[in-house]
Amino acid sequence: MVTLAIAKQTLEDMLRRKILLILLIVAVAMIALGPSVGFLSPRESSAVLRSLGLAVILLAGLLITVLTGIQVIPTEIERRTVYTVLSKPVQRYEFVLGKFLGGLFTVFVMIASMGIVFIGVLRYQEGRFATEMIQGVMMTFFQMTLLGALAIFFSTFATPVVNFFLSFGLFIVGNMSAVTESLLNNKNVATRLIAGAVHYAIPNFGNFNIQNKLIHPQVVIKDMNVFIMQNIAYALIYSAVLLLLAIIVFDRREV
Amino acid sequence: MTASTRRNLIAAIVVLFALTVVLQVRIDPTVADMNQGRKTPFAGLSTEFILGPLLGMQQAVAGLLWVRADEFFHEGDYDAILPMVRIVTWLDPHNLDVYITGAWHLAYNFTDSSERSDRRYIPAAQKLLEEGDANNPGVYDIAFELGWQNTDKIKDYVRAHYWYKKCAEERKGMDERGELTQPVPMFVWHQLAHSLARLGRIDECIAVWRKALAMSTEIVRKDPKDYSKRNVRDSERHNLELTLKRKFSRYQHEIDWELDGKLTKGIDPITGEPRPRDSYLFLNQDEIQRKLEQFKIVGETPPPMAVGQPRPPAVVPKWETAFDVRPTFTADKVLELKGRFNVGDGARVTIRLHDEDWRPPQLKEFTFDIDQNVTLMQDQHSVRQGTWGRKIDMSKDPKMYSFKSPYYFLVFEFDPRGTSPFVHDRFGWSGEGMTDKKYLWEEKEKDPPNRILRKVYRISRAQVLRRTPITEADVFPTAKYVELQTQAQGTRSE
Amino acid sequence: MAAAVSIQGLTKTYLDVWSKTEIRAVDNLTLEVEEGEIFGFLGRNGAGKTTTIKMLLGLIFPTLGTATVLGKPIGDTDAKAQVSYLPEEAYFYEGMTGWDTMDFYARLFRIPEPKRSERIRQCLKDVFLDESAWRRPIRGYSKGMRQRIGIAQALINDPKLLFLDEPTSGLDPIAHAELREIIVNVGRQGKTVFLSSHQLPDVELTCSRVAIIHRGKLLTSGKTQELTAGDKVEITFSGGDAALAEKVKAVAGTCEAKNGTCRVPAVDPQKVNDIVDLIRGAKASVVSVVPHRRTLEEVFVDTVMKAGAN
Ligand SMILES: Nc1ncnc2c1ncn2[C@@H]1O[C@H](COP(=O)(O)OP(=O)(O)O)[C@@H](O)[C@H]1O
Ligand SMILES: [Mg+2]
């Protein structure tokens, strides 16, 4: 209940941020205007529309997640509201979890709004509900869950500016899973070790990029549902690891 | 937090982390499937285009890049398009148009000042298409393009047929959702039939026309109001009739065999139903008789055959082509040709000049880096009234014709399989009736065998630069030329 | 009476990054606060008051020493449930309304509805926060309103022990007086108040015991009355003649006569009886015998100056 109270307060606080609302409005506008860029060949226009929509959701989701993740805890400390919270019978882990969940709710609300607009636009454009796109939006959300946990973890010891670059940097590195995977069989032992470390230790954000399949249904995936479940499990378990680390670090944090 | 709580938490972290590694190992293969054919490019990309791909927004970036490539195309800046094609296909290996358009640029749009294509790019064009086909399994579009390029540009009918057959039998079209549920368009079957005709496999060609006609008949039955579908069906009927007609006229010894079968009985060979006799050109006995007399039969006429028996060996009228050509360099790198060829107007002679050691390269991977030192010129000229002449100026395009090699092969060829129906009327599809005292070459390795005309010179750079003239002493044995070409090709592909 | 707060040898050092020297924000502090008292924790700016309170609340961690709050070690959740804290300057979620802020904090204390709403209403009334402000965002609150809502959130759990860190600084005189009244009221309810301040008149009026710290060290502590008790007595009498005045003057050193009333401003306590006897012997009447008192301010300045001199 305490955790949820903190999460609720965080969500409300984040939703009052103008920057997030502006991001949301811009993203929704871009998705809505998507059909007007489908001026390529008819066969590709639907692919571009879908790709653009997913890309906008990803990009906006990314900014929203990072901006939320890096500031939910530091803002509390900087504004010293944390004093009134932690002096109450609130465990520090409840605080960390509450802040994380609040940020996650924020990201969920944002991504869900964009997703609804996106599917609405596709419905208007193609005359049917592109239900498979829900998978794409969902995967983006879980990707952002993981990224949010990462940003929360860093925020327990790094300043928001450092955190911004750390989270973004790791997000980009973690997106190169295809590269690191291919390097796992490199002849050079050092390369192999580094690639392995990067591939398995850094959160593998590249896992979640299923746009290729969604945009080109001819891409053959053995079992999409299993793949999605594996990825969700990966996101949740890895987020748990990051949150536990955050809890351990924050437990000794002076505020 | 007590020390023991902390220890437990760390233990939990280790266990959970190990779990993520296990999951990652499970996830990897699917990620690889997901990224079929996609590479992550870093080099040569401006920053605006780097971030997108890294974040999994390949398709969007690829789409935008392709719009830019299109602008280059309209400005005629083909060189700028190629890197774009490469990057776009890396980013989005499922954008079929990019492969097709890119390969088209490679095969057709690089030319010398006389609009002769730079054929050094053709292997690259083929490889790009093959890569596209591999990256888009099941989609017919690129396989079709491969068939088409091999037919139209390369005139390699074996490969053309290979791709058309694959395309017609193993590929599917996309529906509006992008899923592979649609049968390939009928023109794929048409091209398959044409490619079989080009290979001299006429019975198979006819079989394909029959099959296509049967399919179209069914399509029209389902949707009788669609005129375009009826047009397709009618053209198939026409083509089937035409091919049958040509077969009878060209291989008249087989007529008995076919006549015994169905045609003389006025039975529709497709439906098995009785049909008016005049539907087919040759249903009229007198007409058949007249056609039979049109050609002098050389050799023995095979005995009449019963229906269902195997075809007799092809025997068609013989025709002496008296093929020859005299090449001279009239200025540095300017080749003038004077030739004879006893064949109907419009038949085309292929002229090819290439480095002595040049072989059609077997590319392992697509690249648009070509060896700029290779000289490879190919041209065609058509015959009028038994003669032909051509001036080929290679002096204005040193980039294409660098003449770095000390020796060259200058090849003149006529392949009946690529020629027009009226020539086939004379020689048959595979040159069965063609004779030539000097330059006839039998391609026995082909099935059915093909008879072509080929004259080969081996000339030196000194001759290209007019230090010494080209004489008949420079004529090179075709057998040896063929051996060289195939041998070296074998070693290269290893 | 049990100790509400008991501090033993509490020390907090910070490393000054620039000069590479150690700052002892709190230095070996030992202190007891009895249950039910209003305890004044006095010190100049930077003396270490806030640091001490934050350690007691588990917001920062002591370098050395221990402390118990309501008999429990620092950070104990059960203790925290009965404690509340008003930070030095009250910080809030600016976008939230006063009511929602209270609701949020009430939830942190796990107070269920409908008790929660009742408590919120009660607390907001107790601090005299205008009802029209309840549903407005805190962004628009004045300094005084913020301080009220700060106190209100500190009362929401009906705490046994309140830590108030300089609650009156920066308030106008009326708000100041009201706040003082609130604190006294809280004290009357039997709650323990740990009041950090350098507003000495307030402390003098409200606190039953005080401690003075300076540069992290405890200088003195004790009952307010005892600390302010002076060592002289002032005696006033009326009547009597000039001879009496002279006699008194001989004993006390001074005697100021004015309009028939004489004042002896500083008399040693031992001499009070002698002087009163003199006055009564002369048939004059004693108007008042008032023990001399120092203000807390004087005590504070004295103590701190003395410490500074050492
Ligand atoms: N986080 C910190 N880092 C370094 N020095 C600090 C820190 N917090 C407080 N101090 C120092 O500790 C001393 C005591 O501060 P504080 O407890 O806030 O004083 P007070 O509340 O009595 O005004 C001051 O000298 C202050 O500069
Ligand atoms: Mg302070």
Short mmCIF file of N, CA and C in Angstrom, two decimals, chain B residues 85 87 119 254 428:
data_model
loop_
_atom_site.label_atom_id
_atom_site.label_comp_id
_atom_site.label_asym_id
_atom_site.label_seq_id
_atom_site.Cartn_x
_atom_site.Cartn_y
_atom_site.Cartn_z
N VAL B 85 21.64 1.97 -52.03
CA VAL B 85 20.98 0.67 -52.17
C VAL B 85 21.55 -0.29 -51.14
N ILE B 87 23.04 0.34 -48.30
CA ILE B 87 22.67 0.67 -46.92
C ILE B 87 21.19 0.38 -46.67
N ARG B 119 29.04 -4.21 -68.54
CA ARG B 119 28.65 -5.56 -68.12
C ARG B 119 29.46 -6.05 -66.94
N GLU B 254 7.34 -34.76 -86.76
CA GLU B 254 6.55 -35.14 -85.59
C GLU B 254 5.06 -34.98 -85.83
N GLY B 428 14.94 -24.07 -86.52
CA GLY B 428 14.48 -24.77 -85.31
C GLY B 428 14.94 -23.98 -84.10
#
